[in-house]
JSON list of C-alpha atoms in Angstrom, two decimals:
[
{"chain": "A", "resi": 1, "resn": "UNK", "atom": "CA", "xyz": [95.38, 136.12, 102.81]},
{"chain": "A", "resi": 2, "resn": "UNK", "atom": "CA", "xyz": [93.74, 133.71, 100.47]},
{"chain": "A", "resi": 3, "resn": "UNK", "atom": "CA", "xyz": [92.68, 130.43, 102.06]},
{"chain": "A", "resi": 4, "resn": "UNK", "atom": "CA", "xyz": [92.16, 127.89, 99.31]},
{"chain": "A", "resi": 5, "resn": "UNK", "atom": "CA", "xyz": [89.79, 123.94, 99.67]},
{"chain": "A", "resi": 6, "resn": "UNK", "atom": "CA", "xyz": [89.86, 121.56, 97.74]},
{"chain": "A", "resi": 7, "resn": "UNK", "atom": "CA", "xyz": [87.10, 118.82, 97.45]},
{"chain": "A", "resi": 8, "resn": "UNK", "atom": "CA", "xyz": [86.12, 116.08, 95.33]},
{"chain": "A", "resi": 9, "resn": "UNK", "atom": "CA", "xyz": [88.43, 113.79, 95.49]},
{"chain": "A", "resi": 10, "resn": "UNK", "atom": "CA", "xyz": [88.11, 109.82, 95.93]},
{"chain": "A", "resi": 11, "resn": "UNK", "atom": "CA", "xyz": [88.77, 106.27, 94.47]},
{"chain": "A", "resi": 12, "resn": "UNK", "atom": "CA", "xyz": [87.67, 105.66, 91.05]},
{"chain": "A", "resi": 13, "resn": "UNK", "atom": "CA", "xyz": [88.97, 102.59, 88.75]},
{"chain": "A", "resi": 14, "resn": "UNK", "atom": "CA", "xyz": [90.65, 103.16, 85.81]},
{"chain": "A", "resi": 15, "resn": "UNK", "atom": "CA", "xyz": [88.60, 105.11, 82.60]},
{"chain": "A", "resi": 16, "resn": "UNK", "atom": "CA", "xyz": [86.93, 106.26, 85.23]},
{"chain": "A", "resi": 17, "resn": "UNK", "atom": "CA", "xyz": [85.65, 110.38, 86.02]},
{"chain": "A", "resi": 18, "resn": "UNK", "atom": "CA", "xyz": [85.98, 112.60, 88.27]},
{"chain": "A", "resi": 19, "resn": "UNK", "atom": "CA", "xyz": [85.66, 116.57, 89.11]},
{"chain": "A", "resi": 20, "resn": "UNK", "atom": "CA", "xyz": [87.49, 118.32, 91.68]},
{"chain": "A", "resi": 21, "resn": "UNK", "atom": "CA", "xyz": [86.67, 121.53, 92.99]},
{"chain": "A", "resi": 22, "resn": "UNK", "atom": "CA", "xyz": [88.71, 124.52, 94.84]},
{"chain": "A", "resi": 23, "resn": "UNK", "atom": "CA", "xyz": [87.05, 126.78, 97.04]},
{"chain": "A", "resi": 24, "resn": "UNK", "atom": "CA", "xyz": [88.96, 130.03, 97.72]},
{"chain": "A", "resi": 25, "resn": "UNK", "atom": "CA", "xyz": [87.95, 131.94, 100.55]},
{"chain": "A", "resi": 26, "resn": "UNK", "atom": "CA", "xyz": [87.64, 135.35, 98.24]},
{"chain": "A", "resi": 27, "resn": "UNK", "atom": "CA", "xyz": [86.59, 136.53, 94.46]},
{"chain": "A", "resi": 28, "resn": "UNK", "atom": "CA", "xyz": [90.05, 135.62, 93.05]},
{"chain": "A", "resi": 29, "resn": "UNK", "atom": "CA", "xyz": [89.57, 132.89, 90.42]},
{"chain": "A", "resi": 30, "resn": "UNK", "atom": "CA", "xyz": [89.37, 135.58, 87.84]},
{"chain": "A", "resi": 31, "resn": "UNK", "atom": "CA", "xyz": [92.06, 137.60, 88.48]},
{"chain": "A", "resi": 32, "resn": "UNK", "atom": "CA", "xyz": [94.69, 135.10, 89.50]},
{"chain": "A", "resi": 33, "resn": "UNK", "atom": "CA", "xyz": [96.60, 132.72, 87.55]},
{"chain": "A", "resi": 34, "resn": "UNK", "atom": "CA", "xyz": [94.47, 129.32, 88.72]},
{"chain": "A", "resi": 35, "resn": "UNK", "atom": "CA", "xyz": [96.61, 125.83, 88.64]},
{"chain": "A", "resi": 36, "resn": "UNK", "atom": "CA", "xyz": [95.69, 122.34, 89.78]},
{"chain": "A", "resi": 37, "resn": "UNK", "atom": "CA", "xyz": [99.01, 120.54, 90.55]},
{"chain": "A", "resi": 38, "resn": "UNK", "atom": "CA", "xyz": [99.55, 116.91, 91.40]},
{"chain": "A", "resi": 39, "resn": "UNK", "atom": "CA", "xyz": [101.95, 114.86, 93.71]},
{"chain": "A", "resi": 40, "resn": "UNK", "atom": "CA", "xyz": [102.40, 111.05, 93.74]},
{"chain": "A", "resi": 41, "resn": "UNK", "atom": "CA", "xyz": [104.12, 109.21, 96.56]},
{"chain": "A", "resi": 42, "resn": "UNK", "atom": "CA", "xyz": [108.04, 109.94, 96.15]},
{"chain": "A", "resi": 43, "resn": "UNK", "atom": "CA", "xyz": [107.15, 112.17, 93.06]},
{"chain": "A", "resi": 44, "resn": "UNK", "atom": "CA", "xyz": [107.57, 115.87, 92.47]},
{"chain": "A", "resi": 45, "resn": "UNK", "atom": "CA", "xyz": [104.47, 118.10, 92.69]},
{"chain": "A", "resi": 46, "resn": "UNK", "atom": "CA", "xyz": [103.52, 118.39, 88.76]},
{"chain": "A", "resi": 47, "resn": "UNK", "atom": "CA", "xyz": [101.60, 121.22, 86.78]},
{"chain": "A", "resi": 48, "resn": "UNK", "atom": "CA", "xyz": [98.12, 119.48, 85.28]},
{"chain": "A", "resi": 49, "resn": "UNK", "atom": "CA", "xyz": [96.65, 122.72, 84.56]},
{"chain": "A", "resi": 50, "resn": "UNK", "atom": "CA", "xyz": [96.55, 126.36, 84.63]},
{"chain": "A", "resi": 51, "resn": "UNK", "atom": "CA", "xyz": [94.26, 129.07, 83.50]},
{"chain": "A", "resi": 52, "resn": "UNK", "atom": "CA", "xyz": [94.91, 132.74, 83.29]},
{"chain": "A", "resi": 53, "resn": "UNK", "atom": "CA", "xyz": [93.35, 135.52, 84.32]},
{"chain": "A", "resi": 54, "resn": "UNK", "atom": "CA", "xyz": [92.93, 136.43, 80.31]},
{"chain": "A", "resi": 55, "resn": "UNK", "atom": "CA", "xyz": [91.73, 132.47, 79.96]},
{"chain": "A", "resi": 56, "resn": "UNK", "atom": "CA", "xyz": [94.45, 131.07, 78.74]},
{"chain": "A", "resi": 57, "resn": "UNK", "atom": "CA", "xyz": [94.72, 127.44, 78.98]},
{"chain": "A", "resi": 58, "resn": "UNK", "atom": "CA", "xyz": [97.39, 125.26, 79.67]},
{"chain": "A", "resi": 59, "resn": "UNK", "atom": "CA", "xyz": [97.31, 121.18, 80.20]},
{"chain": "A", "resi": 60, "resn": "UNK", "atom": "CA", "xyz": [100.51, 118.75, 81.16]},
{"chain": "A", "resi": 61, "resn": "UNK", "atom": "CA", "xyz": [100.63, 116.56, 77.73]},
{"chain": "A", "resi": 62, "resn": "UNK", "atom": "CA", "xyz": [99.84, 113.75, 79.90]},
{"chain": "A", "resi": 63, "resn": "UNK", "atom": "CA", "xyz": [96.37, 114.84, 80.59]},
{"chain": "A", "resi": 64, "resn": "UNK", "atom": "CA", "xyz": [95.68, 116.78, 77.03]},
{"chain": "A", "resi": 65, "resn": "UNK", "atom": "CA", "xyz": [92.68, 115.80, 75.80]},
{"chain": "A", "resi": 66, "resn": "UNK", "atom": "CA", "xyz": [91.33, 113.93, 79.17]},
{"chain": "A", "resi": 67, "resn": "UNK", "atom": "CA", "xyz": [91.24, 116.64, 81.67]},
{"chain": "A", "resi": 68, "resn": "UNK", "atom": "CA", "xyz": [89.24, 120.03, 81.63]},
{"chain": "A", "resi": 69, "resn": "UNK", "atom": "CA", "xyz": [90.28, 123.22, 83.81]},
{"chain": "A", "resi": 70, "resn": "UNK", "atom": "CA", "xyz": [87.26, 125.81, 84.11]},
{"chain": "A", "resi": 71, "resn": "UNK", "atom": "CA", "xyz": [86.24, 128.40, 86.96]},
{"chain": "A", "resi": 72, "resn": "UNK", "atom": "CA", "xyz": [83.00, 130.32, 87.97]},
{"chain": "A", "resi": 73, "resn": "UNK", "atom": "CA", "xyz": [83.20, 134.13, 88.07]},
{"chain": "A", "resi": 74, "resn": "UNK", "atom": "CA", "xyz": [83.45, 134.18, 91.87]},
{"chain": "A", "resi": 75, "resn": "UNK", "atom": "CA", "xyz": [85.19, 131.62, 94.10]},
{"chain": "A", "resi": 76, "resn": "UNK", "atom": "CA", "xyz": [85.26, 128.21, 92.38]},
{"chain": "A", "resi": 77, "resn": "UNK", "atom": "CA", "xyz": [87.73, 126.61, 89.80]},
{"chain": "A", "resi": 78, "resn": "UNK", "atom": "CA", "xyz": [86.99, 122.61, 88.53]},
{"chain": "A", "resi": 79, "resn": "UNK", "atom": "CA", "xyz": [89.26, 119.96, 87.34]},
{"chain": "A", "resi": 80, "resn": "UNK", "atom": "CA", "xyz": [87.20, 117.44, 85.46]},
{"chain": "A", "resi": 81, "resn": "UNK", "atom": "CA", "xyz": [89.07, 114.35, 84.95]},
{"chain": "A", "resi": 82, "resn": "UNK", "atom": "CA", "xyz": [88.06, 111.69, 82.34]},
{"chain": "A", "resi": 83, "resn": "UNK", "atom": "CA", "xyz": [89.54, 108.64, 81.23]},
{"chain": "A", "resi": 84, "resn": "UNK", "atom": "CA", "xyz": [91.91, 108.30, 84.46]},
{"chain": "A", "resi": 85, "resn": "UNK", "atom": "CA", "xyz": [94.38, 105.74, 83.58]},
{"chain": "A", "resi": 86, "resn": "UNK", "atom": "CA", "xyz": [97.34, 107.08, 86.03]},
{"chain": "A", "resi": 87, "resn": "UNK", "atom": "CA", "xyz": [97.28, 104.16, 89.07]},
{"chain": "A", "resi": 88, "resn": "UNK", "atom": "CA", "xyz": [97.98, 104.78, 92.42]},
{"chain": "A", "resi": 89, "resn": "UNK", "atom": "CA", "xyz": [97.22, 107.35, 94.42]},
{"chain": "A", "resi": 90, "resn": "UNK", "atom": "CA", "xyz": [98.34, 111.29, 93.92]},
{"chain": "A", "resi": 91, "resn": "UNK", "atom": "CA", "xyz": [97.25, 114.26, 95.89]},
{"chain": "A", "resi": 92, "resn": "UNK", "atom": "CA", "xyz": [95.57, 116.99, 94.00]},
{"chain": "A", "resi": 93, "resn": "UNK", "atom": "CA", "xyz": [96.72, 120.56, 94.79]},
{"chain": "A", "resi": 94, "resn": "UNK", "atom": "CA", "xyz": [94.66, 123.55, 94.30]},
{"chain": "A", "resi": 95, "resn": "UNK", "atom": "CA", "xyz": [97.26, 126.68, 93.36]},
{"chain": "A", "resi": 96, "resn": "UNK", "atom": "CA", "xyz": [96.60, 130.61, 92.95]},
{"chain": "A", "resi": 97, "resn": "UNK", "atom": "CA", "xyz": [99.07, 132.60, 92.11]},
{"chain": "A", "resi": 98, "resn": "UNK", "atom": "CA", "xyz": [99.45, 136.31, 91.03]},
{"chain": "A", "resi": 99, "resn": "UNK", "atom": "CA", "xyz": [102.83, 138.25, 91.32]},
{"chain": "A", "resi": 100, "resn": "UNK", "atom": "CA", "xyz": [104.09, 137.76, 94.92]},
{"chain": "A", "resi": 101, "resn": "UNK", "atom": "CA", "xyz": [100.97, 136.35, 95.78]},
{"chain": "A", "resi": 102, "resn": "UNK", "atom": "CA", "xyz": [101.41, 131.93, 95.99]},
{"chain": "A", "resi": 103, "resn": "UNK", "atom": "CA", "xyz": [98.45, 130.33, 97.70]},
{"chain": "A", "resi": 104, "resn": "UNK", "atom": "CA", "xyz": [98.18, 126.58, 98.21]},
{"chain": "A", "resi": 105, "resn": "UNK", "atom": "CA", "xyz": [94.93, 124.55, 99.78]},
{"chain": "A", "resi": 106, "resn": "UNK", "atom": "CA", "xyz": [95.69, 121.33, 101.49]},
{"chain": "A", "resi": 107, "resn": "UNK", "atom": "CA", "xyz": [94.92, 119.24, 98.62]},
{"chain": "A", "resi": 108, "resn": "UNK", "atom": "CA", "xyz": [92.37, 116.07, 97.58]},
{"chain": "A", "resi": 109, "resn": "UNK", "atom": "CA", "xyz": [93.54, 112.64, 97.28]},
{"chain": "A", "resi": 110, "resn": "UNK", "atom": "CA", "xyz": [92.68, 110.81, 94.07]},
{"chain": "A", "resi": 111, "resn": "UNK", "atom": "CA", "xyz": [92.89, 107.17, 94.04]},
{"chain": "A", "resi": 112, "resn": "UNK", "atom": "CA", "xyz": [93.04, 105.28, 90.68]},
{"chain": "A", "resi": 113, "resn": "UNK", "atom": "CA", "xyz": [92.78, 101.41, 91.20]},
{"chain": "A", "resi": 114, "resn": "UNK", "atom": "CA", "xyz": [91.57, 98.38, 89.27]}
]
């Protein structure tokens, strides 16, 4: 069992930054596939980002070019978030995943607000 925290979360206004961190409880982050997800009030839980155990990247086109997934070698994968424009309030959700293997943390809140 894999037990997942996210932190880093927050209100910021809009063009703002921030950088969210997940925690897992053991030296996965390179051999999982390593996702940051997102769910808005009354909104499906959305992809952001993803990055492979090879280091592949993938972004949602709505945060191409503004948001930047990375991991240590150990325990720790980032989110760094610049230019925020979405407004409102969505819950960031830290995701490893590797065959059968799905493991969620309990996610960050990030508040965007002018």
């Amino acid at each position: 069992q894999v037990q997942l925290v996210e932190s880093g979360g927050g209100m910021v206004h809009p063009g703002e930054s921030l950088r969210l961190t997940c925690t897992a409880s053991r030296s996965i982050v390179l051999g999982y596939f390593m996702n940051w997800y997102r769910q808005g009030p009354g909104k499906d839980r959305e992809m952001v980002a993803s990055i492979g155990p090879g280091g592949h990247l993938t972004y949602a086109d709505s945060v191409k070019g503004r948001f930047t997934i990375s991991r240590d070698k150990a325990r720790n994968l980032y989110l760094q978030m610049d230019s925020l424009k979405r407004e409102g309030t969505d819950v960031y959700y830290c995701n490893a995943t590797y065959g059968p293997k799905n493991y969620w943390g309990q996610g960050t809140q990030v508040t965007v607000s002018s």
